[in-house]
XYZ file of C-alpha atoms in Angstrom:
221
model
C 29.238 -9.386 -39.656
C 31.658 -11.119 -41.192
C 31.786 -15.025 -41.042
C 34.546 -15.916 -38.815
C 33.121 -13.724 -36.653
C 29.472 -15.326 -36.651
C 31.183 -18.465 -36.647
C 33.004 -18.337 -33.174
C 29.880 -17.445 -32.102
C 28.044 -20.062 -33.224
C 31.253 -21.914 -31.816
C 30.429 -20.448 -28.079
C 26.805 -21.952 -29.083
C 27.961 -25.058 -30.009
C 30.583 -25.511 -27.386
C 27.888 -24.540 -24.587
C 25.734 -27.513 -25.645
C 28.348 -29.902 -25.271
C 26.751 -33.127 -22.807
C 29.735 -35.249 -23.262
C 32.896 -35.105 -23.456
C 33.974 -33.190 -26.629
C 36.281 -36.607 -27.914
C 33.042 -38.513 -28.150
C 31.627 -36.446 -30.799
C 31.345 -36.523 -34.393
C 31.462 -34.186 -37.416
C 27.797 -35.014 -38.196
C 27.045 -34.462 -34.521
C 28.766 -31.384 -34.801
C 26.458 -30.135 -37.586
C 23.419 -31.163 -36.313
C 24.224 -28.922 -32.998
C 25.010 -26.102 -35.263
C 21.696 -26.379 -37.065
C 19.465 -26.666 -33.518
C 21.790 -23.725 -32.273
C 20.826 -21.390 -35.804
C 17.127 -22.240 -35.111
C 17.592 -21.131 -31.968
C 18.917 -18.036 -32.019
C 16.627 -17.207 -35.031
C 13.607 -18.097 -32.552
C 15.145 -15.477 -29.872
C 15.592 -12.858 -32.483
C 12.387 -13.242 -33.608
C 10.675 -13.318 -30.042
C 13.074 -10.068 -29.370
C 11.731 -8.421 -32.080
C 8.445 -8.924 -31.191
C 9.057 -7.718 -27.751
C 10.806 -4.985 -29.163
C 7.781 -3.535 -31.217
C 5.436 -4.019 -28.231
C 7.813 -1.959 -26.040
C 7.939 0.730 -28.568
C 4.244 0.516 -29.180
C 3.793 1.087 -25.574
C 6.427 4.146 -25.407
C 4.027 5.833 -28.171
C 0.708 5.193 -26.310
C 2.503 7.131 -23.710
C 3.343 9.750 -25.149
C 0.128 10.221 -27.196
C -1.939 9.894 -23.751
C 0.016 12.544 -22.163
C -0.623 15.233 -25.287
C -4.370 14.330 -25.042
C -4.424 14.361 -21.011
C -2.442 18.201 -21.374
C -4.762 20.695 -19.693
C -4.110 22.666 -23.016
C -5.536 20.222 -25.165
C -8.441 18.921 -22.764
C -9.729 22.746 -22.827
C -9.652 22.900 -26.542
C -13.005 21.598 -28.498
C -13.600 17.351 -28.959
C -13.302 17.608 -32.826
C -10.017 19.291 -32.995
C -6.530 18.192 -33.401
C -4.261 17.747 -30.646
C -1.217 20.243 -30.443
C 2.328 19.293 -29.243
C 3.031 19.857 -25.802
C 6.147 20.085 -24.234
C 7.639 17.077 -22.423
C 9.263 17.455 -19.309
C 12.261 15.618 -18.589
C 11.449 13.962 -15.437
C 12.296 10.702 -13.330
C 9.724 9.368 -15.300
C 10.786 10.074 -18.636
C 14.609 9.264 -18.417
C 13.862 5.980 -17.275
C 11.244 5.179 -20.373
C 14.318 6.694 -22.318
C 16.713 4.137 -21.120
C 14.404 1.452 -21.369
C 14.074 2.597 -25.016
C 17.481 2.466 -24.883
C 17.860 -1.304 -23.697
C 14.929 -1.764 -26.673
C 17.262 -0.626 -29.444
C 20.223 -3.011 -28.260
C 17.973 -5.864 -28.353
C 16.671 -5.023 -31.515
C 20.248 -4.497 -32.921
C 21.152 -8.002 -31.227
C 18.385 -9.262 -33.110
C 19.399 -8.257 -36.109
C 23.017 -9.397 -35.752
C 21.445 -12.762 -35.369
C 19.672 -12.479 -38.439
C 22.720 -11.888 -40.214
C 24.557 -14.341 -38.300
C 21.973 -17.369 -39.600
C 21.823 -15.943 -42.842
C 25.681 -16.512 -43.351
C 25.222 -19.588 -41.763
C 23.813 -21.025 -44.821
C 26.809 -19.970 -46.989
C 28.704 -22.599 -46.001
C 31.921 -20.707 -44.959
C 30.457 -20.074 -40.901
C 29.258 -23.813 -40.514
C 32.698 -25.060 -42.342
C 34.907 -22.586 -39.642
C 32.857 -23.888 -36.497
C 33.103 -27.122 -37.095
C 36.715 -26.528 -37.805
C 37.196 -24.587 -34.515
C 35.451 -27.704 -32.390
C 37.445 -30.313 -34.564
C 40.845 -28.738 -33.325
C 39.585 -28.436 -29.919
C 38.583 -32.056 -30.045
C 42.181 -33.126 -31.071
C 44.168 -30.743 -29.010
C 41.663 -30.784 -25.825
C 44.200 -32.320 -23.132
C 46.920 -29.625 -23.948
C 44.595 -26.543 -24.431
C 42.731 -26.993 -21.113
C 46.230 -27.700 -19.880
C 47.354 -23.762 -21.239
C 44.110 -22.557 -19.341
C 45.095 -24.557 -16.228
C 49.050 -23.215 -16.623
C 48.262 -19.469 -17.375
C 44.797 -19.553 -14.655
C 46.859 -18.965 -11.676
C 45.110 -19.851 -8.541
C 42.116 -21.279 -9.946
C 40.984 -24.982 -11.065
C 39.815 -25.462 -14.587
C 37.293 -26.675 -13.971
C 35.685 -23.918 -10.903
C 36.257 -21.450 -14.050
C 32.761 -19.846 -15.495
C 31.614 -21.995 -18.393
C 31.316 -19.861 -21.321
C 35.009 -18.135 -19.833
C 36.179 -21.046 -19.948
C 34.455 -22.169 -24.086
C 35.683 -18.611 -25.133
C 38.952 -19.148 -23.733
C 39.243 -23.103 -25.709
C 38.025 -21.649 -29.326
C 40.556 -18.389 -29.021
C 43.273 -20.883 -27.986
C 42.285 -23.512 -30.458
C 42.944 -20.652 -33.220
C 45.764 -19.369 -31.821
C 47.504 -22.046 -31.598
C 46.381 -24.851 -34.294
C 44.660 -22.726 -37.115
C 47.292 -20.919 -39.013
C 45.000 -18.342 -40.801
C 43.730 -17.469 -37.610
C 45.040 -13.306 -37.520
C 46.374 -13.061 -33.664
C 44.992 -9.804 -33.350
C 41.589 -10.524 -34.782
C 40.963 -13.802 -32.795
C 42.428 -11.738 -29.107
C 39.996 -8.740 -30.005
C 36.995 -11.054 -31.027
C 37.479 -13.443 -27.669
C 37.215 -9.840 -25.431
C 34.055 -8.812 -27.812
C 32.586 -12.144 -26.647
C 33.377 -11.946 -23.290
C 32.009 -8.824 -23.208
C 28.697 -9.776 -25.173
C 27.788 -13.044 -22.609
C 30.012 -12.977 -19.617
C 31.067 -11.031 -16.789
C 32.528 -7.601 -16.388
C 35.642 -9.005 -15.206
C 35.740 -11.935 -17.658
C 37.439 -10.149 -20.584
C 40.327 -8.822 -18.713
C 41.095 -12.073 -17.480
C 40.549 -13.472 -20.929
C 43.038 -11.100 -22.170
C 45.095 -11.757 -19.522
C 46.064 -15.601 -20.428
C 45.448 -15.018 -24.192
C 48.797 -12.975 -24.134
C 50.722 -15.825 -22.060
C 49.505 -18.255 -24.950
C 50.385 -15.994 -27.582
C 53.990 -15.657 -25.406
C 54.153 -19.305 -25.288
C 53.512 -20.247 -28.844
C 56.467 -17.674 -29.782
C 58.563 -19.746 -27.334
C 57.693 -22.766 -28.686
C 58.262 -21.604 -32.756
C 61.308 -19.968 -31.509
């Protein structure tokens, strides 16, 4: 994961706690968010893991219960080994495999969190979030206002939350932070919307990223 990319992450984190009015904060406000958000998400990856194991754990104690409980092995003497037994791909079993399934993308969630907090600490992640809500804090009126303009037919503030916080840091980038790649910060906003929202959020994300991208070409022509 590289650390722009764990950093508007941490950025949806960070914007999601906001209780006030994003003017009203301060850098060292800012970083003190960040750090409660990384211990945070390192508690959830932890507690996912954990989950994780116990699921898998579970999945085994299946399987080794139905090879002992196989009228083939129940005939054969107490002392011996159990032998394989076919498993039959049942109801039953397809569902335990997509639950094993829905195990692994925890897991791998987990683990993206891990890495995630671990770049945290470099420095680079914590500097580009609270770069990301500093530029949002000084542009705030006119970005909304782009979300407003471009969000035909619905009110800023009916939007979904996190739409709306994903929407703010791509537009923030976009439009303030110069060695922000267009591409990568468009791509990154859908990943996110994708990650924590709806199944209709990153279209519509998309949607109004293009008409600021179209906009800030307007404006630099």
């Amino acid at each position: 994961m590289q650390a722009r990319r764990a950093a508007r992450e941490l950025a949806l984190i960070l914007f999601s706690q906001f209780d006030k009015k994003i003017t009203q904060y301060n850098q060292a406000e800012f970083e003190d968010i960040i750090l409660k958000s990384v211990r945070t998400l390192t508690n959830n990856a932890i507690d996912e893991l954990k989950v994780s194991v116990g699921a898998i754990n579970a999945m085994k104690e299946y399987v080794d219960t139905y090879e002992a409980e196989s009228p083939v092995n129940l005939s054969r003497p107490l002392q011996s080994n159990n032998i394989p037994v076919a498993l039959p791909m049942t109801s039953d079993l397809s569902g335990r495999l997509d639950e094993l399934l829905n195990i692994c993308e925890k897991v791998v969630l987990a683990l993206e969190i891990a890495e995630m907090t671990a770049l945290e600490h470099t420095g680079d992640v914590k500097n580009y979030v609270i770069e990301i809500a500093s530029t949002f804090k000084d542009h705030a009126a006119e970005i909304d206002g782009l979300i407003q303009k471009f969000a035909h037919g619905w009110d800023i503030d009916r939007l979904v939350k996190i739409d709306k916080d994903i929407l703010r840091i791509a537009i923030a980038e976009l439009m303030y932070i110069e060695s922000a790649p267009v591409k990568v910060v468009v791509d990154e906003a859908l990943e996110l919307a994708k990650k924590y929202s709806t199944d209709d959020s990153s279209s519509f994300i998309n949607g109004i990223l293009g008409k600021v991208i179209d906009e800030k070409k307007r404006r630099n022509d």
